[in-house]
Coordinates of C-alpha atoms and ligand atoms in Angstrom, one line a residue:
M1 CA -56.0 -36.4 -37.7
S2 CA -54.7 -38.9 -40.1
S3 CA -51.2 -38.5 -41.6
A4 CA -50.1 -38.8 -45.2
I5 CA -48.4 -42.1 -44.4
E6 CA -51.6 -43.6 -42.8
Q7 CA -53.5 -42.7 -46.0
R8 CA -51.0 -44.5 -48.3
P9 CA -52.1 -48.0 -49.3
S10 CA -49.7 -50.7 -47.9
S11 CA -47.8 -52.5 -50.7
S12 CA -45.4 -55.3 -50.5
T13 CA -42.0 -54.6 -52.1
A14 CA -39.5 -56.8 -53.9
D15 CA -37.5 -56.7 -50.7
D16 CA -40.3 -58.2 -48.7
T17 CA -40.5 -61.1 -51.1
L18 CA -36.7 -61.6 -50.7
K19 CA -37.0 -61.7 -46.9
Q20 CA -39.8 -64.1 -47.1
K21 CA -37.8 -66.4 -49.4
S22 CA -34.8 -66.3 -47.1
R23 CA -37.0 -67.1 -44.1
D24 CA -38.3 -70.2 -45.9
A25 CA -34.8 -71.3 -46.7
G26 CA -33.9 -71.9 -43.1
V27 CA -31.7 -68.9 -42.7
I28 CA -31.9 -66.1 -40.1
S29 CA -30.4 -62.6 -39.8
G30 CA -28.7 -61.0 -36.8
G31 CA -31.6 -58.6 -36.1
H32 CA -34.0 -61.6 -36.0
L33 CA -31.7 -63.3 -33.6
V34 CA -31.7 -60.3 -31.3
A35 CA -35.5 -60.5 -31.2
K36 CA -35.5 -64.2 -30.5
A37 CA -33.1 -63.7 -27.6
L38 CA -35.3 -60.9 -26.2
K39 CA -38.4 -63.0 -26.6
N40 CA -36.7 -65.9 -24.7
E41 CA -36.1 -63.5 -21.9
G42 CA -39.8 -62.6 -21.8
V43 CA -39.3 -59.1 -23.2
D44 CA -42.5 -57.8 -24.7
T45 CA -41.6 -54.2 -25.5
I46 CA -38.6 -52.2 -26.7
F47 CA -38.1 -48.5 -26.6
T48 CA -36.3 -47.0 -29.5
L49 CA -35.6 -44.2 -32.0
C50 CA -35.0 -45.5 -35.5
G51 CA -31.8 -45.4 -37.5
G52 CA -30.5 -47.3 -40.6
H53 CA -28.1 -49.4 -38.5
I54 CA -30.8 -51.1 -36.4
I55 CA -33.8 -51.6 -38.6
D56 CA -33.3 -55.4 -38.8
I57 CA -34.0 -55.6 -35.1
Y58 CA -37.4 -54.1 -35.7
D59 CA -38.1 -56.6 -38.4
G60 CA -37.2 -59.4 -36.0
C61 CA -39.5 -57.8 -33.3
V62 CA -42.4 -57.8 -35.7
D63 CA -41.9 -61.5 -36.2
E64 CA -41.6 -62.2 -32.5
G65 CA -44.6 -60.0 -31.5
I66 CA -42.5 -57.6 -29.5
R67 CA -44.0 -54.2 -29.2
I68 CA -41.9 -51.3 -30.6
I69 CA -42.4 -48.0 -28.9
D70 CA -40.7 -45.3 -30.9
V71 CA -39.9 -42.0 -29.2
R72 CA -38.6 -38.6 -30.3
H73 CA -35.4 -38.5 -28.2
E74 CA -33.2 -41.4 -27.2
Q75 CA -32.9 -40.1 -23.7
V76 CA -36.6 -40.8 -23.4
A77 CA -36.2 -44.3 -24.8
A78 CA -33.6 -45.1 -22.2
H79 CA -35.6 -43.6 -19.3
A80 CA -38.7 -45.5 -20.5
A81 CA -36.7 -48.8 -20.7
D82 CA -35.6 -48.1 -17.1
G83 CA -39.1 -47.2 -16.1
Y84 CA -40.6 -50.2 -17.7
A85 CA -38.2 -52.4 -15.8
R86 CA -39.1 -50.7 -12.5
Q87 CA -42.8 -51.1 -13.3
T88 CA -42.8 -54.7 -14.5
G89 CA -39.9 -56.2 -12.5
K90 CA -38.5 -57.6 -15.8
L91 CA -35.6 -56.5 -18.0
G92 CA -36.1 -53.1 -19.8
V93 CA -34.8 -52.7 -23.3
C94 CA -33.8 -49.7 -25.4
V95 CA -32.5 -49.9 -28.9
T96 CA -30.7 -46.9 -30.4
T97 CA -28.8 -46.3 -33.6
A98 CA -25.0 -45.6 -33.8
G99 CA -23.3 -42.4 -32.8
P100 CA -25.7 -39.7 -31.6
G101 CA -28.4 -42.4 -31.0
C102 CA -26.1 -43.8 -28.4
T103 CA -24.9 -40.5 -26.9
N104 CA -28.4 -39.3 -26.6
A105 CA -29.3 -42.4 -24.5
V106 CA -26.3 -42.0 -22.2
T107 CA -28.2 -40.1 -19.5
G108 CA -30.9 -42.7 -19.4
V109 CA -28.4 -45.6 -19.1
A110 CA -26.4 -43.7 -16.5
T111 CA -29.6 -43.1 -14.5
A112 CA -30.4 -46.8 -14.6
F113 CA -26.8 -47.5 -13.5
R114 CA -27.1 -45.4 -10.4
S115 CA -30.6 -46.6 -9.7
E116 CA -29.6 -50.3 -10.2
T117 CA -32.2 -51.1 -12.9
A118 CA -31.8 -54.2 -15.0
M119 CA -31.8 -53.0 -18.5
L120 CA -30.3 -53.8 -21.9
H121 CA -29.2 -51.1 -24.3
I122 CA -28.6 -52.4 -27.8
G123 CA -26.8 -49.9 -30.0
G124 CA -26.0 -49.9 -33.7
Q125 CA -22.6 -49.5 -35.3
G126 CA -21.1 -49.2 -38.8
G127 CA -20.4 -52.4 -40.5
M128 CA -17.3 -54.5 -39.6
S129 CA -16.3 -54.1 -43.2
Q130 CA -15.8 -50.4 -42.5
H131 CA -14.2 -50.9 -39.1
M132 CA -12.1 -47.8 -38.2
M133 CA -12.6 -46.3 -41.6
G134 CA -14.7 -43.4 -40.5
S135 CA -18.2 -44.7 -41.3
L136 CA -21.4 -42.7 -40.7
Q137 CA -22.1 -42.2 -37.0
D138 CA -19.0 -44.3 -35.9
L139 CA -18.0 -43.8 -32.3
P140 CA -16.2 -46.0 -29.7
H141 CA -19.6 -46.9 -28.1
V142 CA -18.3 -49.8 -26.0
D143 CA -15.5 -47.7 -24.5
M144 CA -18.0 -44.9 -23.8
M145 CA -20.6 -47.1 -22.2
R146 CA -18.3 -49.2 -20.1
P147 CA -18.1 -46.9 -17.0
I148 CA -21.9 -46.5 -16.8
T149 CA -22.9 -50.2 -17.3
K150 CA -22.2 -53.5 -15.6
F151 CA -21.2 -55.0 -19.0
A152 CA -20.4 -53.5 -22.3
A153 CA -19.3 -55.4 -25.4
G154 CA -19.5 -55.6 -29.1
V155 CA -20.8 -58.6 -31.1
R156 CA -18.4 -60.0 -33.6
S157 CA -20.3 -62.7 -35.4
T158 CA -23.9 -63.2 -36.5
E159 CA -23.9 -66.7 -35.1
R160 CA -23.3 -65.4 -31.6
V161 CA -25.8 -62.5 -31.6
A162 CA -28.5 -64.3 -29.5
D163 CA -25.8 -65.7 -27.2
M164 CA -24.3 -62.3 -26.6
V165 CA -27.8 -60.8 -25.9
S166 CA -28.3 -63.5 -23.3
M167 CA -24.9 -62.8 -21.9
A168 CA -25.6 -59.1 -21.6
I169 CA -28.9 -59.9 -19.9
R170 CA -27.3 -62.3 -17.4
E171 CA -24.8 -59.6 -16.5
A172 CA -27.6 -57.1 -16.0
F173 CA -29.0 -59.3 -13.2
N174 CA -25.6 -60.1 -11.7
G175 CA -25.7 -59.0 -8.0
A176 CA -27.3 -55.6 -7.7
P177 CA -29.0 -55.2 -11.2
G178 CA -27.9 -52.5 -13.7
P179 CA -27.7 -51.8 -17.4
S180 CA -25.7 -53.7 -20.0
Y181 CA -24.7 -52.3 -23.3
L182 CA -24.3 -54.3 -26.5
E183 CA -23.0 -52.9 -29.8
I184 CA -24.0 -54.8 -32.9
P185 CA -22.4 -53.7 -36.3
R186 CA -24.7 -53.3 -39.2
D187 CA -23.4 -56.1 -41.3
I188 CA -23.5 -58.5 -38.4
L189 CA -27.2 -57.6 -37.9
D190 CA -28.1 -57.8 -41.5
R191 CA -26.2 -61.0 -42.4
E192 CA -28.3 -64.1 -42.8
I193 CA -26.9 -67.4 -41.6
D194 CA -28.0 -71.0 -41.6
I195 CA -30.3 -71.1 -38.6
K196 CA -28.6 -74.3 -37.4
T197 CA -25.3 -72.5 -36.8
A198 CA -26.8 -69.8 -34.6
V199 CA -26.2 -70.1 -30.8
V200 CA -29.6 -69.5 -29.2
P201 CA -29.7 -70.1 -25.4
A202 CA -33.0 -71.7 -24.4
P203 CA -35.5 -69.8 -22.4
G204 CA -35.0 -70.1 -18.6
R205 CA -31.7 -72.0 -19.1
Y206 CA -29.0 -69.3 -19.4
R207 CA -29.2 -67.7 -16.0
S208 CA -29.8 -68.7 -12.4
S209 CA -32.3 -67.5 -9.8
T210 CA -31.2 -64.4 -8.1
R211 CA -33.0 -65.3 -4.8
S212 CA -30.0 -66.1 -2.7
A213 CA -30.6 -65.9 1.1
G214 CA -26.9 -65.5 1.9
D215 CA -25.2 -67.2 4.8
P216 CA -27.7 -69.1 7.1
H217 CA -25.5 -68.3 10.1
D218 CA -25.9 -64.6 9.4
I219 CA -29.7 -65.1 9.1
E220 CA -29.7 -66.5 12.7
T221 CA -27.5 -63.7 14.0
L222 CA -29.8 -61.1 12.5
A223 CA -32.9 -62.8 13.9
D224 CA -31.3 -62.8 17.3
L225 CA -30.5 -59.1 17.1
L226 CA -34.0 -58.3 16.1
V227 CA -35.7 -60.5 18.7
N228 CA -33.7 -58.9 21.4
A229 CA -33.9 -55.3 20.3
E230 CA -36.0 -52.7 22.2
R231 CA -35.8 -49.9 19.7
P232 CA -35.2 -51.4 16.2
A233 CA -35.7 -49.5 12.9
I234 CA -35.5 -50.7 9.4
L235 CA -35.0 -48.7 6.2
Y236 CA -36.0 -50.2 3.0
G237 CA -34.3 -48.8 -0.1
Q238 CA -35.1 -49.2 -3.8
Q239 CA -33.7 -52.8 -4.1
V240 CA -36.6 -54.1 -2.0
W241 CA -39.0 -53.0 -4.7
T242 CA -36.7 -53.7 -7.7
A243 CA -36.2 -57.3 -6.6
R244 CA -39.9 -57.5 -5.5
G245 CA -39.0 -58.5 -2.0
H246 CA -41.7 -56.2 -0.6
E247 CA -44.1 -58.8 0.7
E248 CA -41.4 -60.4 2.9
A249 CA -40.2 -56.9 3.9
V250 CA -43.7 -55.8 5.1
A251 CA -44.3 -59.1 6.8
L252 CA -41.2 -58.8 8.8
L253 CA -42.1 -55.3 10.1
R254 CA -45.5 -56.6 11.1
A255 CA -44.4 -59.9 12.7
L256 CA -41.7 -58.3 14.8
D257 CA -43.3 -54.9 15.4
I258 CA -40.6 -52.8 13.9
P259 CA -41.0 -49.2 12.5
G260 CA -40.3 -49.1 8.8
Y261 CA -38.8 -46.2 6.8
F262 CA -38.8 -46.2 3.0
N263 CA -36.8 -44.4 0.4
G264 CA -36.7 -44.1 -3.4
A265 CA -38.7 -46.8 -5.2
S266 CA -39.7 -48.4 -1.9
R267 CA -41.9 -45.5 -1.0
G268 CA -45.4 -46.9 -1.0
L269 CA -44.6 -50.4 0.1
L270 CA -46.9 -49.6 3.0
P271 CA -49.8 -47.2 2.6
P272 CA -49.9 -44.0 4.6
G273 CA -51.6 -44.5 7.9
D274 CA -50.4 -48.1 8.3
P275 CA -49.1 -48.5 11.9
H276 CA -45.7 -49.7 10.6
H277 CA -45.2 -46.9 8.1
F278 CA -43.0 -44.0 9.2
D279 CA -41.7 -41.1 7.1
R280 CA -41.1 -38.0 9.2
T281 CA -39.0 -39.3 12.0
R282 CA -36.1 -41.1 10.4
S283 CA -33.3 -39.0 11.9
Q284 CA -35.0 -39.2 15.3
A285 CA -35.3 -43.0 15.0
F286 CA -31.8 -43.4 13.8
A287 CA -30.5 -41.3 16.7
K288 CA -32.2 -43.4 19.4
A289 CA -32.5 -46.9 17.9
D290 CA -30.5 -49.9 19.3
V291 CA -30.6 -51.9 16.1
I292 CA -30.9 -50.4 12.6
V293 CA -31.2 -52.5 9.4
I294 CA -30.5 -50.9 6.1
V295 CA -31.8 -52.9 3.2
G296 CA -31.0 -52.3 -0.4
T297 CA -29.7 -48.8 -0.5
P298 CA -26.1 -47.7 -0.3
F299 CA -24.5 -45.3 2.2
D300 CA -24.4 -42.5 -0.4
F301 CA -25.2 -38.8 -0.2
R302 CA -28.8 -39.5 0.5
M303 CA -27.7 -41.3 3.7
G304 CA -25.0 -38.7 4.6
Y305 CA -22.6 -41.5 3.6
G306 CA -23.7 -43.4 6.8
K307 CA -22.3 -40.7 9.0
R308 CA -25.6 -39.5 10.4
I309 CA -26.2 -42.9 12.0
G310 CA -24.9 -43.1 15.5
R311 CA -22.2 -45.5 16.8
N312 CA -23.9 -46.8 19.9
L313 CA -26.0 -49.3 18.2
K314 CA -25.9 -52.5 16.0
L315 CA -25.9 -51.6 12.4
V316 CA -26.9 -54.2 9.8
Q317 CA -26.7 -53.8 6.1
I318 CA -28.4 -56.1 3.5
D319 CA -27.7 -55.6 -0.2
M320 CA -27.7 -57.4 -3.5
S321 CA -24.1 -56.2 -4.1
Y322 CA -21.1 -57.4 -2.1
A323 CA -19.4 -54.1 -3.0
T324 CA -22.0 -52.0 -1.3
V325 CA -22.1 -53.7 2.1
G326 CA -19.8 -51.9 4.6
K327 CA -18.9 -49.2 2.1
N328 CA -18.3 -45.6 3.5
R329 CA -19.3 -46.7 7.0
D330 CA -18.4 -49.6 9.3
I331 CA -21.2 -52.1 10.1
D332 CA -21.8 -54.8 12.6
L333 CA -23.3 -57.4 10.3
G334 CA -23.5 -57.6 6.5
L335 CA -25.6 -59.9 4.4
V336 CA -25.5 -60.2 0.6
G337 CA -28.4 -61.6 -1.4
H338 CA -32.0 -61.1 -2.4
P339 CA -33.8 -58.8 0.0
G340 CA -37.0 -60.9 -0.1
A341 CA -35.2 -64.2 0.4
I342 CA -33.2 -62.8 3.3
L343 CA -36.0 -61.0 5.1
G344 CA -38.3 -64.0 4.7
A345 CA -35.7 -66.3 6.2
V346 CA -35.1 -63.8 9.1
A347 CA -38.8 -63.6 9.8
Q348 CA -38.9 -67.4 9.9
A349 CA -35.9 -67.7 12.2
A350 CA -37.3 -65.1 14.6
S351 CA -40.9 -66.4 14.5
G352 CA -42.4 -66.8 18.0
R353 CA -39.2 -65.8 19.8
I354 CA -39.9 -62.3 21.0
R355 CA -40.3 -62.1 24.7
N356 CA -43.2 -60.2 26.1
D357 CA -41.1 -57.5 27.8
K358 CA -39.3 -56.9 24.5
R359 CA -42.6 -56.7 22.6
Q360 CA -43.8 -54.1 25.1
A361 CA -40.7 -52.1 24.8
R362 CA -40.9 -51.9 21.1
Q363 CA -44.6 -51.1 21.2
A364 CA -43.7 -48.1 23.4
W365 CA -41.0 -47.2 20.9
M366 CA -43.5 -47.3 18.1
R367 CA -45.9 -45.1 20.0
E368 CA -43.1 -42.6 20.7
L369 CA -42.3 -42.4 17.0
T370 CA -45.9 -42.3 16.0
D371 CA -46.4 -39.3 18.3
A372 CA -43.3 -37.6 16.9
E373 CA -44.7 -38.2 13.4
R374 CA -47.9 -36.4 14.3
V375 CA -46.0 -33.4 15.7
A376 CA -43.9 -33.2 12.5
D377 CA -47.0 -33.5 10.4
E378 CA -48.8 -30.7 12.3
K379 CA -45.8 -28.4 11.8
L380 CA -46.2 -28.8 8.0
Q381 CA -49.9 -28.2 7.9
P382 CA -49.8 -24.4 7.7
L383 CA -47.5 -24.7 4.7
F384 CA -49.7 -27.4 3.1
R385 CA -52.7 -25.2 3.5
S386 CA -51.1 -21.9 2.6
N387 CA -53.5 -19.5 0.9
N388 CA -50.7 -17.2 -0.3
A389 CA -51.8 -15.4 -3.5
L390 CA -48.4 -16.3 -5.0
I391 CA -48.9 -20.1 -4.8
H392 CA -46.8 -21.8 -2.2
P393 CA -45.1 -24.9 -3.6
Y394 CA -46.0 -26.8 -0.4
R395 CA -49.6 -26.2 -1.1
V396 CA -49.2 -27.7 -4.6
A397 CA -47.5 -30.8 -3.2
H398 CA -50.2 -31.2 -0.6
E399 CA -53.0 -30.8 -3.2
I400 CA -51.3 -33.4 -5.4
N401 CA -51.2 -35.8 -2.5
E402 CA -54.9 -35.3 -1.8
F403 CA -55.7 -35.8 -5.4
L404 CA -53.8 -39.2 -5.8
A405 CA -56.1 -42.1 -6.4
D406 CA -55.3 -45.5 -5.0
D407 CA -53.9 -46.6 -8.3
T408 CA -52.0 -43.4 -9.3
V409 CA -48.4 -43.9 -10.2
Y410 CA -46.6 -40.7 -9.0
I411 CA -43.5 -39.5 -10.8
G412 CA -41.3 -36.7 -9.6
D413 CA -39.1 -34.9 -12.2
G414 CA -37.6 -31.6 -11.2
G415 CA -35.5 -29.7 -8.7
D416 CA -36.9 -27.9 -5.7
V417 CA -40.7 -28.2 -6.3
V418 CA -40.2 -32.0 -6.5
T419 CA -37.9 -32.2 -3.5
I420 CA -40.7 -30.4 -1.6
S421 CA -43.3 -32.9 -2.9
A422 CA -41.4 -35.7 -1.1
Q423 CA -42.6 -34.2 2.2
A424 CA -46.2 -34.4 1.1
V425 CA -46.8 -37.1 -1.4
R426 CA -47.4 -40.6 -0.1
P427 CA -48.1 -43.2 -2.8
R428 CA -50.8 -45.5 -1.8
R429 CA -49.4 -48.8 -3.2
P430 CA -46.0 -50.4 -4.0
G431 CA -44.4 -49.3 -7.2
Q432 CA -46.4 -46.1 -7.4
W433 CA -43.5 -43.8 -6.6
M434 CA -40.9 -43.1 -9.3
D435 CA -37.9 -40.8 -9.0
P436 CA -34.6 -40.6 -10.9
G437 CA -32.6 -42.0 -8.0
A438 CA -29.0 -41.2 -7.1
L439 CA -28.1 -39.7 -10.4
G440 CA -30.6 -36.9 -9.9
S441 CA -31.3 -36.7 -13.6
L442 CA -33.8 -34.0 -14.7
G443 CA -35.9 -35.2 -17.6
V444 CA -36.8 -38.7 -16.5
G445 CA -40.5 -37.9 -16.1
T446 CA -41.8 -38.3 -19.7
G447 CA -40.1 -41.6 -20.3
F448 CA -41.2 -42.9 -16.9
A449 CA -44.8 -41.8 -17.6
I450 CA -44.9 -43.6 -20.9
A451 CA -43.4 -46.7 -19.3
A452 CA -45.9 -46.7 -16.4
G453 CA -48.8 -46.3 -18.8
L454 CA -47.6 -49.2 -21.0
A455 CA -46.9 -51.5 -18.1
H456 CA -50.2 -50.7 -16.3
P457 CA -52.8 -49.3 -18.7
E458 CA -55.4 -49.7 -15.9
K459 CA -53.6 -47.2 -13.6
E460 CA -53.6 -43.4 -13.6
V461 CA -50.2 -41.8 -14.1
L462 CA -49.3 -38.3 -12.8
C463 CA -45.9 -36.6 -13.3
Y464 CA -45.0 -33.6 -11.3
Y465 CA -42.3 -31.6 -13.1
G466 CA -40.3 -28.5 -12.4
D467 CA -40.5 -26.2 -15.4
G468 CA -36.8 -26.7 -16.1
A469 CA -37.2 -30.5 -16.1
F470 CA -40.5 -30.4 -18.1
S471 CA -38.9 -28.5 -21.0
M472 CA -36.1 -31.1 -21.3
T473 CA -38.1 -34.1 -22.5
A474 CA -41.8 -32.9 -22.8
F475 CA -42.0 -33.4 -26.5
D476 CA -42.4 -37.1 -25.9
M477 CA -45.8 -36.4 -24.5
E478 CA -46.8 -36.8 -28.1
T479 CA -45.4 -40.4 -27.9
A480 CA -47.6 -41.0 -24.8
N481 CA -50.6 -39.7 -26.8
R482 CA -49.7 -41.7 -29.9
F483 CA -49.5 -44.9 -28.0
K484 CA -52.7 -44.2 -26.0
V485 CA -51.0 -44.0 -22.6
P486 CA -51.9 -40.4 -21.7
Y487 CA -51.0 -39.0 -18.3
I488 CA -51.5 -36.0 -16.2
A489 CA -48.5 -33.6 -16.1
V490 CA -48.4 -31.0 -13.4
V491 CA -45.7 -28.3 -13.8
G492 CA -44.6 -26.3 -10.7
N493 CA -43.6 -23.3 -12.6
N494 CA -41.2 -20.8 -11.0
S495 CA -39.6 -19.7 -14.2
A496 CA -36.3 -20.8 -12.9
M497 CA -33.9 -23.6 -12.2
N498 CA -34.7 -22.7 -8.6
Q499 CA -32.9 -25.4 -6.7
I500 CA -29.6 -24.2 -8.2
R501 CA -30.6 -20.6 -8.0
Y502 CA -30.9 -20.8 -4.2
G503 CA -27.3 -21.9 -3.7
Q504 CA -26.1 -19.3 -6.2
I505 CA -27.8 -16.4 -4.4
A506 CA -26.7 -17.7 -1.0
K507 CA -23.1 -17.8 -2.2
Y508 CA -22.8 -14.9 -4.6
G509 CA -25.6 -12.6 -3.4
P510 CA -28.7 -11.4 -5.3
E511 CA -26.7 -9.3 -7.8
R512 CA -24.7 -12.2 -9.2
G513 CA -26.9 -15.1 -8.0
N514 CA -29.5 -15.0 -10.8
V515 CA -27.1 -15.9 -13.5
G516 CA -27.6 -18.9 -15.7
N517 CA -30.7 -20.1 -13.9
L518 CA -33.6 -18.0 -15.0
L519 CA -36.2 -19.4 -17.5
G520 CA -38.9 -17.6 -19.5
N521 CA -42.5 -17.3 -18.3
V522 CA -44.0 -20.1 -20.5
P523 CA -47.7 -21.0 -20.4
Y524 CA -47.1 -24.8 -20.6
G525 CA -50.8 -25.5 -20.6
T526 CA -50.9 -24.5 -24.3
F527 CA -48.3 -27.2 -25.0
A528 CA -50.8 -29.9 -24.0
Q529 CA -53.4 -28.2 -26.2
M530 CA -51.0 -28.2 -29.2
L531 CA -50.7 -32.0 -28.8
G532 CA -54.5 -32.3 -28.7
G533 CA -55.0 -32.5 -24.9
Y534 CA -56.2 -30.4 -22.1
G535 CA -54.1 -27.5 -20.7
E536 CA -54.7 -25.0 -18.0
E537 CA -52.9 -22.2 -16.2
V538 CA -53.4 -22.0 -12.4
R539 CA -52.6 -18.8 -10.5
D540 CA -55.0 -19.1 -7.6
P541 CA -54.4 -21.8 -4.9
A542 CA -58.1 -22.5 -4.7
Q543 CA -58.1 -23.6 -8.3
I544 CA -55.4 -26.3 -8.0
A545 CA -57.8 -29.1 -6.9
P546 CA -60.5 -28.3 -9.5
A547 CA -57.9 -28.0 -12.3
L548 CA -56.4 -31.4 -11.4
Q549 CA -59.9 -32.8 -11.5
R550 CA -60.5 -31.3 -14.9
A551 CA -57.2 -32.8 -16.1
R552 CA -58.3 -36.2 -14.8
E553 CA -61.6 -36.1 -16.5
S554 CA -60.1 -34.9 -19.8
V555 CA -57.4 -37.6 -19.8
R556 CA -60.1 -40.3 -19.2
K557 CA -62.4 -39.0 -21.8
T558 CA -60.0 -37.9 -24.6
R559 CA -57.1 -40.3 -24.0
M560 CA -54.8 -37.3 -24.5
S561 CA -52.3 -36.1 -21.9
A562 CA -53.1 -32.9 -19.9
V563 CA -50.8 -30.2 -18.5
I564 CA -51.7 -28.2 -15.4
N565 CA -49.2 -25.4 -15.2
I566 CA -49.2 -24.0 -11.7
W567 CA -47.3 -20.7 -11.2
V568 CA -45.5 -21.1 -7.9
D569 CA -43.6 -18.7 -5.6
P570 CA -39.9 -18.7 -6.7
S571 CA -38.8 -17.5 -3.2
V572 CA -39.8 -20.7 -1.4
Y573 CA -37.3 -23.5 -1.2
A574 CA -37.0 -27.0 0.3
P575 CA -35.1 -27.3 3.6
G576 CA -32.6 -29.7 2.0
T577 CA -31.9 -27.0 -0.7
M578 CA -31.4 -24.4 1.9
A579 CA -29.0 -26.6 3.9
Q580 CA -27.4 -27.7 0.6
T581 CA -27.5 -31.3 1.9
M582 CA -27.2 -32.8 -1.5
Y583 CA -23.5 -31.6 -1.6
K584 CA -22.6 -32.8 1.9
Ligands
LIG601 C1 -29.9 -33.2 -16.5 C2 -29.6 -32.4 -15.3 N1 -29.1 -31.1 -15.5 C3 -28.9 -30.3 -14.5 C4 -29.1 -30.7 -13.2 C5 -28.8 -29.8 -12.0 N2 -30.1 -29.3 -11.4 C6 -30.6 -29.9 -10.3 S1 -32.0 -29.1 -9.8 C7 -32.0 -28.1 -11.1 C8 -33.1 -27.1 -11.3 C9 -34.3 -27.7 -11.9 O1 -35.3 -26.8 -12.2 P1 -36.8 -27.1 -12.2 O2 -37.0 -28.4 -12.8 O3 -37.5 -26.0 -12.8 O4 -37.2 -27.3 -10.7 P2 -37.1 -26.1 -9.6 O5 -35.8 -26.3 -8.8 O6 -37.1 -24.8 -10.3 O7 -38.2 -26.3 -8.7 C10 -30.9 -28.3 -11.9 C11 -30.6 -27.5 -13.2 C12 -29.6 -32.0 -13.0 N3 -29.9 -32.5 -11.8 N4 -29.9 -32.8 -14.1
LIG602 MG1 -38.3 -24.3 -11.9

C-alpha cells in the first residue's frame, strides 16, 4: 500500500533554499545544535511524535544522520527510548512537543526513573517571547518533570543549547543512571546564531568514566568475606546489566563457586542449566546463607524492603548510588561504584585464596540448592503441562519458554499472566529479558519491542501481554511494521484486569469484586490482520505451540508483526497475587 504522500513528487521549497543559504553563511540553529550534541554522545536514534515546537530538531537530525523513529503516542516514544538504552547500553533519547506531548511521555520517563535507565527527554515549549502569556500547549514542564528525573531544566539561550544537552546527559549518567529532562522554547530552537558563538562540548570530553571501583579497602574486605564463606549467595539486579558489568559478575560466580540469583534486567546473564544459575530457591538460600551480596538493586518492595533477609549473616550491598546502599535495611558492608569494576576487583583480590575445605563446603551448598531447585521445578510441572480445556496461564508461560530461540528478546507487559510467566520463562542470553521494573507500568511492551528490534535487527522479539496491557499501547505495532522491526505479540487474554480483580474479590466478595476490572472479549488476532500481519485465536492448549510457530514463520516471511491471542482461564492467579506481596 502506498500512501498519497509517498506518491507526491518531492519538491524543494523557498524555505529549503533559505535554510541552505543560512547554513552556508556559518550560522546554526538551536535544533541543529541539539542534533550535534546528540551526535557527539553517540546517539544514533531518537524516538518522537511530531509537533510544531520541535521540528527544527528533526532538521538537525537529518543533517547529522540520526534516525528518527516517529510513533503514535508519546508514551511509546518514552518507553522505546528507555528500551533502546537497555538494549544498546547507551543513552536513549525521546523528543516530544510541548504540553500534551510532554504529559503523554510522563509514564515512560517515570518508568525509566524507577528502572534507572539513562535517557534524555527533550521537550518543546512556547517561545520565550510569549513566556507566561498563555501560548499554545504551554505548561510548567520543568516543574512537572523534576520529581521523576535526575535533572530537569530549561534552556535559555541558543548559544547554550548543545552545552545544556551535554549537561543533561552527564546528569543522566551520574551515579545510578536515570532520565534527564530538557525543555527548549521554540524561538531558542529556531533562532540561528553565528556558529562560532555556540558552546559545543567535544565528544568524549564532557563527562568522566563511570567505572569507579570504590574504596580499595572495602574490596579487600569483601574478598575476605567471600573467600571465607561456606554458604554464600549473590543476587544480581538490573544495574549489573544496565552498566554492562555482567562478564565480571559471571566470572566471580564461577571463580568462587557461588550460587547466583538474578532479577529484572539481569535475568539471562547466565543461561538456564548453567551450574551457577539459580532461580527457584532464593528465599531458601537467603534464609540459610552466611554471606549475601546484593548487587545493583534496591531493598524495595521486590525485596520485601530487605526484611526477608535474615540477621544472622553478613549482608553486603553494592550499588551505583550512594543513596541506595543501606536504605531500608542495615548492612554489614556497602560499596558504591560500577558493578563490573567492583566485582572484577573483588575476583582479583580473592583469586587463588579459597581453602580446600571452604571450596568443598560451598560445593555441598550448591548441590543442596541445585536439588531444591529440581524439587521446586517438579512441583510446577503439572501446571506447566496442564491440559485444561480452559487454557491454564501456566501452560502458556511454559509453552512460550519452550518456544524461545537462543536469540529471542522476551518482553513481559501485563498483570497476572506476566507475573506467572516469570516462573517459567528463562531468557537464554544477557539482555533478553525486559520488564517495566519497579514502577510496574502496563503498556511498556510495544515501545520495548520496537526498541529491541531497532537495536538488534538480527534477533527475534516476543512480547507477552495481558489483554489490559496490550490495549494500552498496541496501536504502535503499526510503527514496528512501518520501520520493519516486526515482532511476535502473544496476548494472555482473560478479558479482565485480573491481577487487580483477584484482590478485589478477596476483599469485597464476588458480588462487589468484579467492579471496574472487566474487559470485553476481544479477538486481538484480527488487530494484527488489520495492520497487515498474521493473527490467530487459540482456545485449545495443544494449539499454542503450533500457533506460535505460525507466527514466527509469518513474521520472518512478511516482516509484519503477528498476534497470537490465547484465551486463558480467568480463575487462575499467580502466588504473589494471591498473597498480595506487591503491597507488602
Ligand atoms: C499503567 C498502569 N495502570 C494500572 C496498573 C494497575 N494494574 C496492575 S496489574 C493490572 C491488570 C492488568 O491486566 P492485564 O494486562 O490484562 O493482565 P492480567 O492481570 O489480566 O493477567 C492493573 C490494572 C498498572 N500497573 N499500570
Ligand atoms: Mg487480563
